[in-house]
Tab-separated table of C-alpha atoms and ligand atoms in Angstrom:
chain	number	residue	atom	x	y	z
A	1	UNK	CA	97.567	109.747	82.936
A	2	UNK	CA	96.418	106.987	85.006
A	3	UNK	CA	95.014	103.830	84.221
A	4	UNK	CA	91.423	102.419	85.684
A	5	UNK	CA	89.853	99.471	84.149
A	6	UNK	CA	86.150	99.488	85.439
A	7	UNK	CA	84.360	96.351	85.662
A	8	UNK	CA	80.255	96.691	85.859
A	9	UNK	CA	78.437	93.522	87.530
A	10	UNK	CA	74.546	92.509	85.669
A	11	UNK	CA	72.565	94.742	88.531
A	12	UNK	CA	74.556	97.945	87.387
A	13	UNK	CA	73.549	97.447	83.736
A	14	UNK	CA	70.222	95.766	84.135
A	15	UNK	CA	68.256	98.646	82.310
A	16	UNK	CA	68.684	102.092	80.110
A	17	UNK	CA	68.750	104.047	83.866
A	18	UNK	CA	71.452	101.946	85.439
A	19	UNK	CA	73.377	102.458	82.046
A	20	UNK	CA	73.553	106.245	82.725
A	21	UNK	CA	74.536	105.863	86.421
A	22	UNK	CA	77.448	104.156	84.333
A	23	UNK	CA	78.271	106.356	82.318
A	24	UNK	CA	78.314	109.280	84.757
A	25	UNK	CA	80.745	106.865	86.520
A	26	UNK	CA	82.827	106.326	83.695
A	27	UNK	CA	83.138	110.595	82.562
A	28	UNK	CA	83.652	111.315	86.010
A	29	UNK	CA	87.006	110.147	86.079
A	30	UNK	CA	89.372	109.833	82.685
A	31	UNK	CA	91.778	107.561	83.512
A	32	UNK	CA	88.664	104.654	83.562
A	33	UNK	CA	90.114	103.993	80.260
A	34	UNK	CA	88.762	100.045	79.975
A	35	UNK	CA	85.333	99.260	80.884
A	36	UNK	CA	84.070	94.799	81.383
A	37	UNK	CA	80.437	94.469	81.544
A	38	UNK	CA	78.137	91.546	82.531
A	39	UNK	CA	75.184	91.368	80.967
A	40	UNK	CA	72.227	92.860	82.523
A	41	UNK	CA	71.234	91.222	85.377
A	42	UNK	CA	67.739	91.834	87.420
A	43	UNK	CA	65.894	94.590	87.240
A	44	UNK	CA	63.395	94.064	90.191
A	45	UNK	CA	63.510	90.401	92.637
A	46	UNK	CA	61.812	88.281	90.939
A	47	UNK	CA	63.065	89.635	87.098
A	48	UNK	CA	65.502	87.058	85.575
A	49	UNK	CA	68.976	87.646	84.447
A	50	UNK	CA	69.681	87.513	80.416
A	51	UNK	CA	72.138	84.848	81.408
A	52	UNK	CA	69.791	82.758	82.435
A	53	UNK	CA	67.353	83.146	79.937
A	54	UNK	CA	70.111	82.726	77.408
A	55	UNK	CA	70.807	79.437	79.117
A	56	UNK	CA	66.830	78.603	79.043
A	57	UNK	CA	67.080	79.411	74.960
A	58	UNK	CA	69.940	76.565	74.698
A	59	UNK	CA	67.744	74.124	76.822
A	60	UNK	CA	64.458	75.005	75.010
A	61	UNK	CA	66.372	74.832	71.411
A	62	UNK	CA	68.375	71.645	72.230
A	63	UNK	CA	64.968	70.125	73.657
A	64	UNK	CA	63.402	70.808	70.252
A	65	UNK	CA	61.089	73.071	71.631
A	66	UNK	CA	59.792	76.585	70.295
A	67	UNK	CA	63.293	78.776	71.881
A	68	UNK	CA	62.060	81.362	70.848
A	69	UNK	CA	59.433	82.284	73.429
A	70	UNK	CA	62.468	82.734	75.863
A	71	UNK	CA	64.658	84.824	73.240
A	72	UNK	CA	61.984	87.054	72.685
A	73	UNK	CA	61.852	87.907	76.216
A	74	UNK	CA	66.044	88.632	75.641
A	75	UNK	CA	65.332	90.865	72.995
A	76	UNK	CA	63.080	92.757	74.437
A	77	UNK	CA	65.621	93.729	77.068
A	78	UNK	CA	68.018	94.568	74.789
A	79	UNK	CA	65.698	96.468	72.193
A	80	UNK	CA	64.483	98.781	74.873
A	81	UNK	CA	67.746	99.837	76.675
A	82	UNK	CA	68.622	100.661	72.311
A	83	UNK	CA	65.393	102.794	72.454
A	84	UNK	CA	65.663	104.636	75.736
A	85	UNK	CA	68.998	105.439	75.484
A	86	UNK	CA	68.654	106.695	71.669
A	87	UNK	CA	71.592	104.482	70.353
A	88	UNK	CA	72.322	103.788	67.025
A	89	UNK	CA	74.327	100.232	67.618
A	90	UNK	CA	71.766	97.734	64.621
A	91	UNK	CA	71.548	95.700	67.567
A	92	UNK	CA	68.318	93.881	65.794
A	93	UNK	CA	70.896	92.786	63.339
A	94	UNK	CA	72.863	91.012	65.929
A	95	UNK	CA	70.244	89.285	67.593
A	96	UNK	CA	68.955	88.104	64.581
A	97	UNK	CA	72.433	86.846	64.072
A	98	UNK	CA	72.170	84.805	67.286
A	99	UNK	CA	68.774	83.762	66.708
A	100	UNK	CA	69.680	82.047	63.154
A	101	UNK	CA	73.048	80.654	64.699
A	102	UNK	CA	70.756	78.952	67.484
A	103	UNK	CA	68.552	77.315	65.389
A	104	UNK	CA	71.493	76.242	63.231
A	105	UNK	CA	72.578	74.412	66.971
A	106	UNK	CA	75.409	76.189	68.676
A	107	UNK	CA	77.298	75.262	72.171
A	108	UNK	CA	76.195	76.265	75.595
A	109	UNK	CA	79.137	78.581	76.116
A	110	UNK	CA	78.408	80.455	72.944
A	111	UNK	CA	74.807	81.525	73.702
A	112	UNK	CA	75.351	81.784	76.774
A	113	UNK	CA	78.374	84.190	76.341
A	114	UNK	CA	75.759	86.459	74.019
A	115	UNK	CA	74.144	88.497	76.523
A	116	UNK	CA	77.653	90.202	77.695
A	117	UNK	CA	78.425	90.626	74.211
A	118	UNK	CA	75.379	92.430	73.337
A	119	UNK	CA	75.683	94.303	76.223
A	120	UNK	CA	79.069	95.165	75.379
A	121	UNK	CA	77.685	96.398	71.675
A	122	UNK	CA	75.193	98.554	73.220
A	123	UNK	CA	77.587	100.095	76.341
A	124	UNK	CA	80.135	100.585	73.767
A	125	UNK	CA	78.131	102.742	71.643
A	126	UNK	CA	76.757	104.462	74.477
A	127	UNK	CA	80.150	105.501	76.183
A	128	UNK	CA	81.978	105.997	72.653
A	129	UNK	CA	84.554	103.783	73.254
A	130	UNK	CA	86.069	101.161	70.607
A	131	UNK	CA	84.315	97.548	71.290
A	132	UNK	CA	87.047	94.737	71.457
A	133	UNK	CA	85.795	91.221	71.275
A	134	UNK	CA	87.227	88.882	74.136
A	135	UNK	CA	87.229	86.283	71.647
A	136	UNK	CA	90.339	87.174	69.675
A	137	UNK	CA	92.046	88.296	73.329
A	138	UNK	CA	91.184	85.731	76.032
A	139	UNK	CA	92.445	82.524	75.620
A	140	UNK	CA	91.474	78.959	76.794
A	141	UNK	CA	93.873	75.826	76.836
A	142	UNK	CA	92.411	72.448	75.338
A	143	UNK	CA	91.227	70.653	78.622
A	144	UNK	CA	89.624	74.282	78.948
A	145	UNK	CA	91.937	75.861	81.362
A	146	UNK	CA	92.738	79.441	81.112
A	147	UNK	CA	95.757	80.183	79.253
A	148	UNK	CA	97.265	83.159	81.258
A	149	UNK	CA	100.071	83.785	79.573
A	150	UNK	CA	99.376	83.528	75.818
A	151	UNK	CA	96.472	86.139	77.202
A	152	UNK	CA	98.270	88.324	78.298
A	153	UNK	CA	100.975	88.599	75.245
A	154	UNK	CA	98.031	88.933	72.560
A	155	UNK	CA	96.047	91.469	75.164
A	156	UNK	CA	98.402	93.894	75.900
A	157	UNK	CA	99.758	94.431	72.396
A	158	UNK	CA	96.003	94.832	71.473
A	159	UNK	CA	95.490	97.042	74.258
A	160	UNK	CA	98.489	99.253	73.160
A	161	UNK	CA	96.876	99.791	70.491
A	162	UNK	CA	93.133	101.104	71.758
A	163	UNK	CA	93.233	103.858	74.705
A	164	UNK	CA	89.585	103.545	75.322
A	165	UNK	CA	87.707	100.365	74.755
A	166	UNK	CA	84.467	98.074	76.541
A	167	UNK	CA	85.603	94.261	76.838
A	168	UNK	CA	82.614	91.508	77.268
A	169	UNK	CA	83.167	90.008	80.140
A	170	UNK	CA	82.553	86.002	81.182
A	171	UNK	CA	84.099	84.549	77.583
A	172	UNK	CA	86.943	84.144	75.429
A	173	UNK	CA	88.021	81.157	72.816
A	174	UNK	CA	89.282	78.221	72.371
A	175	UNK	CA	90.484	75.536	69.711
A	176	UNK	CA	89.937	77.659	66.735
A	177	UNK	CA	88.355	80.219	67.811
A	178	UNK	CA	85.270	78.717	69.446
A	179	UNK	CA	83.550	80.475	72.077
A	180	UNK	CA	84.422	79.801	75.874
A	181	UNK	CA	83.062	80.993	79.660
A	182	UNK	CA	83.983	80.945	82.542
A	183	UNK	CA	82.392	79.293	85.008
A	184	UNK	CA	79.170	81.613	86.318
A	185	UNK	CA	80.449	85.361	87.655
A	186	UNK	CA	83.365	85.275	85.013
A	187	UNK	CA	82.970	88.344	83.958
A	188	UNK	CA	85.040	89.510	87.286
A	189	UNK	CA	87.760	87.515	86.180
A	190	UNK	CA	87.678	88.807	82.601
A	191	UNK	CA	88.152	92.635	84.008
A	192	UNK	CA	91.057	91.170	86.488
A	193	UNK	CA	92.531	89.798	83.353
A	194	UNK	CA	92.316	93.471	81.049
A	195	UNK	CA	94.124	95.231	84.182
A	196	UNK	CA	96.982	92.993	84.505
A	197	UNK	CA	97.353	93.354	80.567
A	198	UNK	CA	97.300	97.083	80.658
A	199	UNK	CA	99.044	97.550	83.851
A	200	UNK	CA	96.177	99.600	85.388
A	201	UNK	CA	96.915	101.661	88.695
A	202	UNK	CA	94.015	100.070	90.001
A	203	UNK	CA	91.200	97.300	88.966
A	204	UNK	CA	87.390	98.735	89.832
A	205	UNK	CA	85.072	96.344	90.183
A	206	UNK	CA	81.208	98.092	90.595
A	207	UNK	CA	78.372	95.777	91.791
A	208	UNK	CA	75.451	96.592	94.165
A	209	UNK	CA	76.765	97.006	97.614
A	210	UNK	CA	79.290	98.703	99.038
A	211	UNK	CA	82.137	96.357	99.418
A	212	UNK	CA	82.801	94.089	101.947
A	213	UNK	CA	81.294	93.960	105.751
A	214	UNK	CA	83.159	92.662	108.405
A	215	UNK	CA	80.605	89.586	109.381
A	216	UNK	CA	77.583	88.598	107.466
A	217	UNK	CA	75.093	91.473	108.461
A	218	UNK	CA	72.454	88.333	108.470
A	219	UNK	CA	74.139	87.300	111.462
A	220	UNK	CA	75.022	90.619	113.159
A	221	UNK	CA	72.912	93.675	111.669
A	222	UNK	CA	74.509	96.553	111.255
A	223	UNK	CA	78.139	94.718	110.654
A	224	UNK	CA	80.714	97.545	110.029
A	225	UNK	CA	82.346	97.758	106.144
A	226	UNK	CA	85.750	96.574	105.655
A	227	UNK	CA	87.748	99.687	104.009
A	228	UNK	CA	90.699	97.784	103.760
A	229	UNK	CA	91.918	94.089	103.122
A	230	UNK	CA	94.792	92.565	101.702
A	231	UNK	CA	94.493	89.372	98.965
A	232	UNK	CA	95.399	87.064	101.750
A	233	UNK	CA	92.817	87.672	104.212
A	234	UNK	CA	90.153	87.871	101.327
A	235	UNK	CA	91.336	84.852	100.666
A	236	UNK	CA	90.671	83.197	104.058
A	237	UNK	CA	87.653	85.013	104.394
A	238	UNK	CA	85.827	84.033	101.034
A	239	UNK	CA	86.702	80.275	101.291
A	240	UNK	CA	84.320	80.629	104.429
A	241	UNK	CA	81.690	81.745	102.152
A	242	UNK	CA	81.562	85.800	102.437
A	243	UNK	CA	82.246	85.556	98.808
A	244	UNK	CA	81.188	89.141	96.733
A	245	UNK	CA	83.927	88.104	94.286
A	246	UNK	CA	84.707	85.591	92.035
A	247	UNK	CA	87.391	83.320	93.884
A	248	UNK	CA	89.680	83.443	90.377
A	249	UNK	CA	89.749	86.916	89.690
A	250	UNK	CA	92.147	87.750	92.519
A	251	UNK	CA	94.714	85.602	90.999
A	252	UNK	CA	95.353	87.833	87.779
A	253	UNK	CA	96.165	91.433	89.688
A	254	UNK	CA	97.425	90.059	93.116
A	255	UNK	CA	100.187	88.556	90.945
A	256	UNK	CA	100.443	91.832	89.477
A	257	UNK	CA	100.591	94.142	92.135
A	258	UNK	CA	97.144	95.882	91.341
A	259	UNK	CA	94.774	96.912	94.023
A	260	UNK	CA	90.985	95.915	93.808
A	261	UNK	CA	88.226	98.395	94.476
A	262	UNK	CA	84.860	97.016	95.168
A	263	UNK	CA	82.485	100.133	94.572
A	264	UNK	CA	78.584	100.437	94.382
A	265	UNK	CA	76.788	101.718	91.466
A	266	UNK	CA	74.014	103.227	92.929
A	267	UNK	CA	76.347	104.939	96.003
A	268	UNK	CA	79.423	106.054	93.666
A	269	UNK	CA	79.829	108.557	96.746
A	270	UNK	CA	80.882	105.334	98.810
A	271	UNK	CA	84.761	104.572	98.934
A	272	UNK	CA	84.084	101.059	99.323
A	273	UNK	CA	86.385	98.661	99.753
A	274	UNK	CA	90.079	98.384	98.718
A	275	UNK	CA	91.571	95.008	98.142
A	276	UNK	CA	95.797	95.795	99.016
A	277	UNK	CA	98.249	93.310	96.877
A	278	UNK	CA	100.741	93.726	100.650
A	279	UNK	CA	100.134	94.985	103.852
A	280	UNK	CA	100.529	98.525	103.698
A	281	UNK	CA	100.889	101.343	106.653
A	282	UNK	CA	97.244	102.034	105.979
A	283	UNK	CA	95.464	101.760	109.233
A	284	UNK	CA	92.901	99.120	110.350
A	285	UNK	CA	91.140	100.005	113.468
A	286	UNK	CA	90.363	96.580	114.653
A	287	UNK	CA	92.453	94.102	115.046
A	288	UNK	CA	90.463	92.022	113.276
A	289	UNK	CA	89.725	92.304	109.745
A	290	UNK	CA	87.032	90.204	109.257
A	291	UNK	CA	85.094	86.768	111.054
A	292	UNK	CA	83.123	84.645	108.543
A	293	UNK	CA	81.694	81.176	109.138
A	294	UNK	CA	80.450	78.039	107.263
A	295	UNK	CA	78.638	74.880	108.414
A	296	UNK	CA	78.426	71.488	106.977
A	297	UNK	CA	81.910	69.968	108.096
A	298	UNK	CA	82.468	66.688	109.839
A	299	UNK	CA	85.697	66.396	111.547
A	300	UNK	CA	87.407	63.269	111.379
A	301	UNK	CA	89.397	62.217	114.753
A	302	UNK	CA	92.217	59.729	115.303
A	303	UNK	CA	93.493	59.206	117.915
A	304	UNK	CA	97.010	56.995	118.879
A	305	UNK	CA	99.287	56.676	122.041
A	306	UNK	CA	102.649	57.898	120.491
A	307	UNK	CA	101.304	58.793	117.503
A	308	UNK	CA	103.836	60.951	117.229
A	309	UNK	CA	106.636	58.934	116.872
A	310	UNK	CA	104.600	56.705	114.101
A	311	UNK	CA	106.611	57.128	111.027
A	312	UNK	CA	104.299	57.297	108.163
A	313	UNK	CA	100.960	57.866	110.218
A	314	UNK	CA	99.462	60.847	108.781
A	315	UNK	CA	100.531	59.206	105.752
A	316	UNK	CA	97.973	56.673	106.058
A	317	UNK	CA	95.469	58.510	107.012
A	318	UNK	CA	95.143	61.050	104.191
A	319	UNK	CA	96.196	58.012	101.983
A	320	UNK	CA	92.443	56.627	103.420
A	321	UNK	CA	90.681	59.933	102.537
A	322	UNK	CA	92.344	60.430	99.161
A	323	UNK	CA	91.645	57.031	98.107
A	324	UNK	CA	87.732	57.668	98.765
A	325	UNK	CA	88.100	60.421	96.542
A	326	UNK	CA	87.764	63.127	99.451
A	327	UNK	CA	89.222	66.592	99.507
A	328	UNK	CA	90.141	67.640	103.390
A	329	UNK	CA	89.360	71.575	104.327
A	330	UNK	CA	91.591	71.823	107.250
A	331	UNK	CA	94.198	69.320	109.220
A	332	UNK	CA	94.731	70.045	113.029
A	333	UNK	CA	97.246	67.887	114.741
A	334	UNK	CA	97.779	67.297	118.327
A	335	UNK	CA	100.726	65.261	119.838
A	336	UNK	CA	98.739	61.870	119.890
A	337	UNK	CA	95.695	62.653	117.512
A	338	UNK	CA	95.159	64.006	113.847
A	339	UNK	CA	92.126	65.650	113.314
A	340	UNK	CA	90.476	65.740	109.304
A	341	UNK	CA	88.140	68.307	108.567
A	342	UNK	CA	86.090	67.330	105.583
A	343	UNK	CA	82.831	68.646	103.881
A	344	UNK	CA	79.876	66.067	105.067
A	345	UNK	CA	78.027	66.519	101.993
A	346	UNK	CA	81.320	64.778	100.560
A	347	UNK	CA	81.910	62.322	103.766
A	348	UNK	CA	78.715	60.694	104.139
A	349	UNK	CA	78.412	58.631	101.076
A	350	UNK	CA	81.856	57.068	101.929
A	351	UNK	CA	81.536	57.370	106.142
A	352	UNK	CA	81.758	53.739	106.381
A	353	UNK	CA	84.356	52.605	103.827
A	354	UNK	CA	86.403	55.405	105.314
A	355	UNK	CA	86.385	54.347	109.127
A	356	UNK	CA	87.505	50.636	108.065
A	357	UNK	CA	90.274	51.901	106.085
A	358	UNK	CA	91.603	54.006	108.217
A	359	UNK	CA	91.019	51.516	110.647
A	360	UNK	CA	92.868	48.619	108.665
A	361	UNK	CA	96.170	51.665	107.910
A	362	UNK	CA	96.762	52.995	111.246
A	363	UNK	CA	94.960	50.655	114.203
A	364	UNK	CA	93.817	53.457	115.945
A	365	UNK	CA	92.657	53.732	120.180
A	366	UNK	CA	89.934	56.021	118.890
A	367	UNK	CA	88.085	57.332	116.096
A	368	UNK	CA	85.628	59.472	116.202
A	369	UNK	CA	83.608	61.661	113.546
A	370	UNK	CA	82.026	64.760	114.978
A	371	UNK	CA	78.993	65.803	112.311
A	372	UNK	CA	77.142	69.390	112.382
A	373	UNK	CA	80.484	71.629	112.647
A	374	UNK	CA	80.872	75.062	111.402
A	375	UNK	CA	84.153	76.048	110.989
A	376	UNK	CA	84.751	80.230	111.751
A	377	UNK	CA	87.727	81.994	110.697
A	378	UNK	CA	88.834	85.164	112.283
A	379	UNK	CA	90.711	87.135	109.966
A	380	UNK	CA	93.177	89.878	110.794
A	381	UNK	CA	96.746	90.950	109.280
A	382	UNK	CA	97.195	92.751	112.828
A	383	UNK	CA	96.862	89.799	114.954
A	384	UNK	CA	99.859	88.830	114.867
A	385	UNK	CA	101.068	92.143	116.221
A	386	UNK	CA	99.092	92.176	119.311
A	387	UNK	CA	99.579	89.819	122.069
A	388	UNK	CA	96.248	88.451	123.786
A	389	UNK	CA	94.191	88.201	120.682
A	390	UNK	CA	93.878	84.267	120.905
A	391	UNK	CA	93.004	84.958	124.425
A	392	UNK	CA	89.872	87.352	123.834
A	393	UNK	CA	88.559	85.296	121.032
A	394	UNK	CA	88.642	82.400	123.494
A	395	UNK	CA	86.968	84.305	126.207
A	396	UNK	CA	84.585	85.809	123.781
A	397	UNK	CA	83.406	82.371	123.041
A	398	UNK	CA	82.957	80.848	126.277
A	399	UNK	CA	80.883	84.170	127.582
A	400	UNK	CA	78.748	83.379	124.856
A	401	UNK	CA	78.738	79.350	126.012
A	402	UNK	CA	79.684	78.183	122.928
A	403	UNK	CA	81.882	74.652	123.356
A	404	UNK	CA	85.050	75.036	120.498
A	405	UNK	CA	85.935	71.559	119.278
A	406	UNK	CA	88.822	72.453	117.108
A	407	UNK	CA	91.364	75.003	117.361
A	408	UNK	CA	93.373	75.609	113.998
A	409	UNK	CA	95.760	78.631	114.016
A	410	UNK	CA	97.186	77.641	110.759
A	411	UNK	CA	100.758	78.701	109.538
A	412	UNK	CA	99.485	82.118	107.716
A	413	UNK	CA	99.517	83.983	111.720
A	414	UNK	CA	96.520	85.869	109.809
A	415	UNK	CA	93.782	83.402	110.677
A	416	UNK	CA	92.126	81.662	113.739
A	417	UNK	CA	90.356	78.452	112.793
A	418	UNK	CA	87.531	77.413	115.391
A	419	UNK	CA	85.357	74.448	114.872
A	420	UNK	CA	82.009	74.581	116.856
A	421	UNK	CA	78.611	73.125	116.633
A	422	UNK	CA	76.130	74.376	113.718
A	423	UNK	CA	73.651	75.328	116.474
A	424	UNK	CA	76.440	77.551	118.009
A	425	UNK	CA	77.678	79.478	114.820
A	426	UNK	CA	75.661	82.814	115.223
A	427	UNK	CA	76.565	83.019	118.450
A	428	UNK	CA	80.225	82.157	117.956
A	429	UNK	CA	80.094	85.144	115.159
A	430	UNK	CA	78.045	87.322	117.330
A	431	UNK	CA	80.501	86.879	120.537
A	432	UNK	CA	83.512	87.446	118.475
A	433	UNK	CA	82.234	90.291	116.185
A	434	UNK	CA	81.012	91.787	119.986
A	435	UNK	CA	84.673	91.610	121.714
A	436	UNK	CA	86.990	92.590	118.957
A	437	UNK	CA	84.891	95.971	116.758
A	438	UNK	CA	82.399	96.687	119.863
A	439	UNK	CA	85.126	98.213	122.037
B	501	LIG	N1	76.659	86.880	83.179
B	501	LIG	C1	77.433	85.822	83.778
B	501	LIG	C2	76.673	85.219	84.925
B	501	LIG	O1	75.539	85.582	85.167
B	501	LIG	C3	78.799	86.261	84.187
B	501	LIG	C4	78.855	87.425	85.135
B	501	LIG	O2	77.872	88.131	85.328
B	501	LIG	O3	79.908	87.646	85.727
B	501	LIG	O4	77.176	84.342	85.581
C-alpha cells in the first residue's frame, strides 16, 4: 500500500458540506492515510475566516474588552458543522476549554493555533481516524525557527505507530511545550512536514482552484493550467508573486524526493497540478512553463570606464546597499556597469544616503536609479533545450512596443529576467504568454 498525506486548505473545510466533499475525497482512495487541515476558512466573500476571528478574540481579550462577542461567532461555526454532520466529538467541552484559558491570558500563537485544532477534533471524528496533536510532533527552536530535524525523528516514530491519523495544521511547540505557528498559510507547511516523516509517495495539497495557470488569468483570461512543474521553476515563478503555496512548504518534500499535487476540492475530477522533485521525461508542450511578473522595483545603475578591471568594485557597491540595511532582488552586470535591483518600497527611505555612499566607495561616471520597474520572469525547464527562445521572447516584446531595461538570464538556464516599465507589464505578459502557448 501506498502512502498519500492529504492536506485540506480553510475554503475546503469552511462548513458541514465542504466536510463531506472531504471525506468522499479521503474514502475514495486508501492510501490517503494522513490528512492536515486548516481551519475553516470562508464560507461566502465577505464571511471571515476562524483564524481571523481567533486573532480578533486575542486583540479584544488583551484590549480588556468583552472577547467574547467574537468567540461566540467561532463557536457557532464550530457547533453547527458538530450538528449537521451528527458527530459525537464534546466539542462544547473544548471550546469552553479555550474560552477559560483566554480569559486566564494566553499567547497569540496559542489562540490563534485553536481553530485548526478544533477543526482537527471535529474532521477526525468525522473520517474515523486517530487525532495526533502537532504539539508533541512539530518542533520549534528557541529564536523560533523550525527545528527540522528533531521533527522529523519524534514524527516518524509517532507516525509508525498510527496508520491513519488527522494532524492540525499551522502549529507545533516550543520551550516546554508552548504553543507555536507558523507564519499565516502554515498549515501547508505542516502537511509538507507529515509526508517527509512518513515517506509518502506523494504530498496532496487540496485548496480551491485547480492548480497552477501559466500567467495570472487577471492579466490574460483564459491562461492555460500548468500540469507539470518542477520545485525549481515554482520556485522562480512564486518569488514573482504567482504564489498558491506557502513559499516554505516546498523545502520539506523537495529535499525528500516527494512530488506535490495541488488538487481542487470542489473539481476532485481535475488532475491538477503536479509539482516534480527533477525533471522527468514527462512532456511539457510549451517551452515555457510559466511567465509571472511583479512591479515595485527600482534598479540601481553604476556605471564605470573599466569597471571591470576594478578590483573590489562590486564589493563596494553591495557593501553601500547592505550597510543601508537593503536586501537586492536581482544583480545584472555588464562589462562597465553593475546594475542593483532592489524593492522601492525598501529604497526610498534610504535613496539619498545610498547615492552618496556609493558615490564616496566607487566614484562612479554615472548613476542612475530607474523607479516604476516590473521585473517578469519566464520560466521554462525546456528552454534551455531549444535554441531561439531568447530570440522570440525578445521579438515578442518589441511587437508589443514594450522598451526592456534589464536583461537577467541568471545562472539557473531555467529563467529569463526582463525589467520593463510598470505601465508596460500586462503587455510584456500578454506578448510573451501570446508567442510562446498561442502557437
Ligand atoms: N489558518 C491559518 C491561516 O489562516 C493557516 C492556514 O490556513 O494555512 O493563515
Amino acid at each position: 500500500m501506498g502512502k498519500i498525506v492529504v492536506k485540506f486548505g480553510g475554503s475546503s473545510l469552511s462548513e458541514a458540506k465542504q466536510f463531506q466533499k472531504v471525506r468522499a475525497i479521503v474514502e475514495m482512495n486508501p492510501d490517503r492515510c494522513y490528512v492536515v487541515p486548516s481551519a475553516p476558512g470562508k464560507r461566502f466573500s465577505e464571511d471571515e475566516k476562524v483564524t481571523d476571528l481567533l486573532y480578533k478574540t486575542f486583540r479584544a481579550a488583551q484590549a480588556g474588552e468583552d472577547f467574547r462577542v467574537v468567540f461566540s461567532k467561532i463557536r457557532e461555526r464550530y457547533m453547527e458543522i458538530k450538528s449537521q454532520l451528527n458527530l459525537s466529538v464534546e466539542i462544547e467541552k473544548y471550546l469552553d476549554e479555550i474560552e477559560a484559558e483566554v480569559e486566564k491570558g494566553v499567547t497569540e500563537d496559542y489562540i490563534a493555533s485553536r481553530g485548526e485544532y478544533l477543526n482537527g477534533l471535529l474532521l477526525a471524528d468525522y473520517l474515523g481516524y486517530a487525532f495526533l496533536d502537532p504539539k508533541d510532533m512539530i518542533f520549534f527552536a528557541d529564536n523560533g525557527t523550525f527545528d527540522s530535524e528533531r521533527t522529523n525523528t519524534v514524527m516518524s516514530a509517532k507516525l509508525a505507530q498510527v496508520p491513519r491519523a488527522v494532524i492540525p495544521g499551522f502549529y507545533g511547540s516550543i520551550r516546554n511545550g508552548e504553543i507555536h505557528t507558523f507564519s499565516r498559510g502554515g498549515s501547508d507547511i505542516s502537511g509538507a512536514i507529515v509526508a517527509r516523516a512518513c515517506g509518502a509517495d506523494i504530498y496532496e495539497n487540496w485548496t480551491d482552484v485547480n492548480g497552477f495557470l501559466m500567467t495570472d488569468p487577471r492579466i490574460v483570461p483564459g491562461a492555460k493550467p500548468i500540469r507539470h512543474i518542477t520545485y525549481r521553476e515554482l520556485r522562480e515563478l512564486s518569488y514573482m508573486g504567482a504564489a498558491v503555496l506557502h513559499e516554505d512548504s516546498v523545502f520539506p518534500v523537495h529535499r525528500a524526493g516527494i512530488p506535490t499535487n495541488i488538487r481542487n476540492t470542489n473539481e476532485p475530477e481535475n488532475d491538477g497540478t503536479i509539482i516534480m522533485h527533477g525533471v522527468t521525461d514527462e512532456p511539457n508542450p510549451y517551452v515555457i512553463t510559466g511567465v509571472a511578473g511583479k512591479k515595485g522595483f527600482s534598479i540601481v545603475s553604476v556605471e564605470k570606464a573599466m569597471m571591470n578591471s576594478e578590483v573590489g568594485f562590486g564589493r563596494k557597491v553591495l557593501q553601500a546597499i547592505e550597510e543601508l540595511g537593503l536586501s537586492f532582488e536581482h544583480l545584472p552586470t555588464g562589462i562597465d556597469t553593475m546594475c542593483v535591483v532592489v524593492s522601492t518600497a525598501q529604497l526610498t527611505p534610504v535613496k539619498e544616503k545610498l547615492v552618496k555612499r556609493i558615490m564616496d566607495l566607487t566614484s562612479p561616471d554615472t548613476l542612475t536609479i530607474h523607479d516604476n520597474m516590473s521585473i517578469i520572469a519566464t520560466v521554462g525547464r525546456g528552454m534551455v533545450h531549444n535554441p531561439g527562445t531568447a530570440a522570440r521572447l525578445f521579438t515578442a516584446l518589441s511587437r508589443a512596443h514594450v522598451n526592456v531595461r534589464m536583461i537577467d538570464q541568471g545562472s539557473s538556464e531555467l529563467s529569463i529576467l526582463v525589467g520593463v516599465d510598470d505601465n508596460d507589464l500586462e503587455a510584456a505578459i500578454r506578448g510573451i504568454y501570446e508567442e510562446f502557448v498561442r502557437e
